[in-house]
PDB file of C-alpha atoms in Angstrom:
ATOM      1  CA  UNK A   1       0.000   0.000   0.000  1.00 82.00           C
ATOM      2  CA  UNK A   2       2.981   2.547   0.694  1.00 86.00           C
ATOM      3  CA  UNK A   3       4.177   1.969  -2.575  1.00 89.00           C
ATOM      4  CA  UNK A   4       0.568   2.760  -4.253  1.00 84.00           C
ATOM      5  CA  UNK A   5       0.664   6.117  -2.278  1.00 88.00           C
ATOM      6  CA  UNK A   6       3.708   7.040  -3.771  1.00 91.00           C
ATOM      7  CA  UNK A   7       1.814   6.680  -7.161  1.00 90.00           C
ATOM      8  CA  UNK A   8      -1.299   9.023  -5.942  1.00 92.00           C
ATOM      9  CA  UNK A   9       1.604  11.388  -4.867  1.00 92.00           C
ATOM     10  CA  UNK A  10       3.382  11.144  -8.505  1.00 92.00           C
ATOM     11  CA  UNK A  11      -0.576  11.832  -9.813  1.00 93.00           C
ATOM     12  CA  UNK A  12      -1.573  14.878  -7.504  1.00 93.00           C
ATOM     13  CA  UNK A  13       2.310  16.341  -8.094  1.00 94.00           C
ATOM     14  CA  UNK A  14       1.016  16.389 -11.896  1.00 94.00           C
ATOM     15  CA  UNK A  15      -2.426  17.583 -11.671  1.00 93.00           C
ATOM     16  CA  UNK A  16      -1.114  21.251 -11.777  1.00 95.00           C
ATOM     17  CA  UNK A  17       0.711  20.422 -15.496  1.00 96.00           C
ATOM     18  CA  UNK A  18      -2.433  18.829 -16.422  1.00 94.00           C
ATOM     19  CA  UNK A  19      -4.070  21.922 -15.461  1.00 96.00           C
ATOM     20  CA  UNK A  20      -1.515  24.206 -17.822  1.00 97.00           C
ATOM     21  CA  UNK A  21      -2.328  21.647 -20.396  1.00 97.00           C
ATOM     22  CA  UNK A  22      -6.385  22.287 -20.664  1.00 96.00           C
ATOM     23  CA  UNK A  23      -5.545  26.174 -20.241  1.00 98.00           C
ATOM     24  CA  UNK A  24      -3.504  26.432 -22.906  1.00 98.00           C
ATOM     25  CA  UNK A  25      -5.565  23.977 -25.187  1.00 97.00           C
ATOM     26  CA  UNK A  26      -9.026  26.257 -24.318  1.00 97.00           C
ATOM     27  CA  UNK A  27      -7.247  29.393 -25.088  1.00 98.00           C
ATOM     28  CA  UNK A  28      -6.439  28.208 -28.597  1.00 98.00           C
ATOM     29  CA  UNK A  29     -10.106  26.848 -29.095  1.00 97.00           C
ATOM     30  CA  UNK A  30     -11.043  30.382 -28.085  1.00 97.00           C
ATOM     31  CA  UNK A  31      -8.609  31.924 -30.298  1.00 98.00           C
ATOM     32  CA  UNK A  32     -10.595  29.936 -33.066  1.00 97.00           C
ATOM     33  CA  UNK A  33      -6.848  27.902 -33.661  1.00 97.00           C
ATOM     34  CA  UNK A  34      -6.706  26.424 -37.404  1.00 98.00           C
ATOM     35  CA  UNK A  35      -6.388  22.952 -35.349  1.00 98.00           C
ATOM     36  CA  UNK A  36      -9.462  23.853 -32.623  1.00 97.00           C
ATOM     37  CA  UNK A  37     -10.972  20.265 -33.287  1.00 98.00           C
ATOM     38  CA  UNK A  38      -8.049  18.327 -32.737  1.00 98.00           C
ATOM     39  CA  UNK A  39      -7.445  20.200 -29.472  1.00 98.00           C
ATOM     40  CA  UNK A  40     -11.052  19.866 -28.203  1.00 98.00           C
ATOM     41  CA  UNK A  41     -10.540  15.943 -29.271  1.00 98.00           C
ATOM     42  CA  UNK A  42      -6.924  15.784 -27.713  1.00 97.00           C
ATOM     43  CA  UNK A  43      -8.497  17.472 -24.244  1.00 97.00           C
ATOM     44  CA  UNK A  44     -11.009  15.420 -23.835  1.00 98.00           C
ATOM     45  CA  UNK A  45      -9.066  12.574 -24.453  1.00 97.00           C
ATOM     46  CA  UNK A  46      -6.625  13.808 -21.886  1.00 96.00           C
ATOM     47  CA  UNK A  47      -9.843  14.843 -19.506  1.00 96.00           C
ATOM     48  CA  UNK A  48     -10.976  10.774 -19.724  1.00 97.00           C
ATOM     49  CA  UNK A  49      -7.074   9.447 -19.433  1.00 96.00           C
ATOM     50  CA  UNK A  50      -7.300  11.566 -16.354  1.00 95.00           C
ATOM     51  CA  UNK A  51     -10.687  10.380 -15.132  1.00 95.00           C
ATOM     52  CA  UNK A  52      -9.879   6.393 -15.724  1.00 97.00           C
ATOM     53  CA  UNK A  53      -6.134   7.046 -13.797  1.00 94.00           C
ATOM     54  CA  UNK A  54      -7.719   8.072 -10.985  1.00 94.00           C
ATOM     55  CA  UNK A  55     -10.528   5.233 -10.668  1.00 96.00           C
ATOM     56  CA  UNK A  56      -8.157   2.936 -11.243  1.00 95.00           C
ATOM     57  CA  UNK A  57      -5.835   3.882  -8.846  1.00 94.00           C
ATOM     58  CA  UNK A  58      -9.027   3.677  -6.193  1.00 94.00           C
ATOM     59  CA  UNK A  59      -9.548   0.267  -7.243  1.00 95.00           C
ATOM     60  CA  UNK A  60      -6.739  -1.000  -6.421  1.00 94.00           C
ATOM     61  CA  UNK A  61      -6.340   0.887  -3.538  1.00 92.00           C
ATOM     62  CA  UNK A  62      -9.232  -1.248  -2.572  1.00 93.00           C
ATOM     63  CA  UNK A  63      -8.070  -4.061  -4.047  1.00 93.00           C
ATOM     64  CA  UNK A  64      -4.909  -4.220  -1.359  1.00 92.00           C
ATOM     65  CA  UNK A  65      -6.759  -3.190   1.678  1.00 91.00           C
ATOM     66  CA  UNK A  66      -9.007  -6.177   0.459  1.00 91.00           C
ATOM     67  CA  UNK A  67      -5.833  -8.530   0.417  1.00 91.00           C
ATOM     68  CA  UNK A  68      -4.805  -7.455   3.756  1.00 87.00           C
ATOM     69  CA  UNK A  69      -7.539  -8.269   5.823  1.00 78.00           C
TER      70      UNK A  69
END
């Protein structure tokens, strides 16, 4: 389980990037950018990357307090 926290720690210490990321990528959609589609696609690709890292990492969190008990 320690070594599982270390990977939520590695996640949170990148939210803040991933933040710069969709920033950047809604300025140029707002910008109208030659390439808006691909960034809205790209985004919320990122967005559900994001999304399934994080429920993942729950279920296993689970997973190894399961296998402890």
């Amino acid at each position: 389980i320690e070594r599982h926290s270390e990977f939520k720690g590695e996640i949170e210490a990148r939210k803040d990037n991933f933040a710069q990321v969709r920033r950047i990528g809604t300025d140029l959609i707002e910008q109208d950018h030659y390439a808006k589609n691909d960034i809205e696609n790209k985004l919320e690709e990122l967005l559900s990357q994001q999304t399934k890292l994080e429920h993942l990492w729950s279920q296993r969190l689970m997973i190894l307090k399961d296998c402890m008990h």
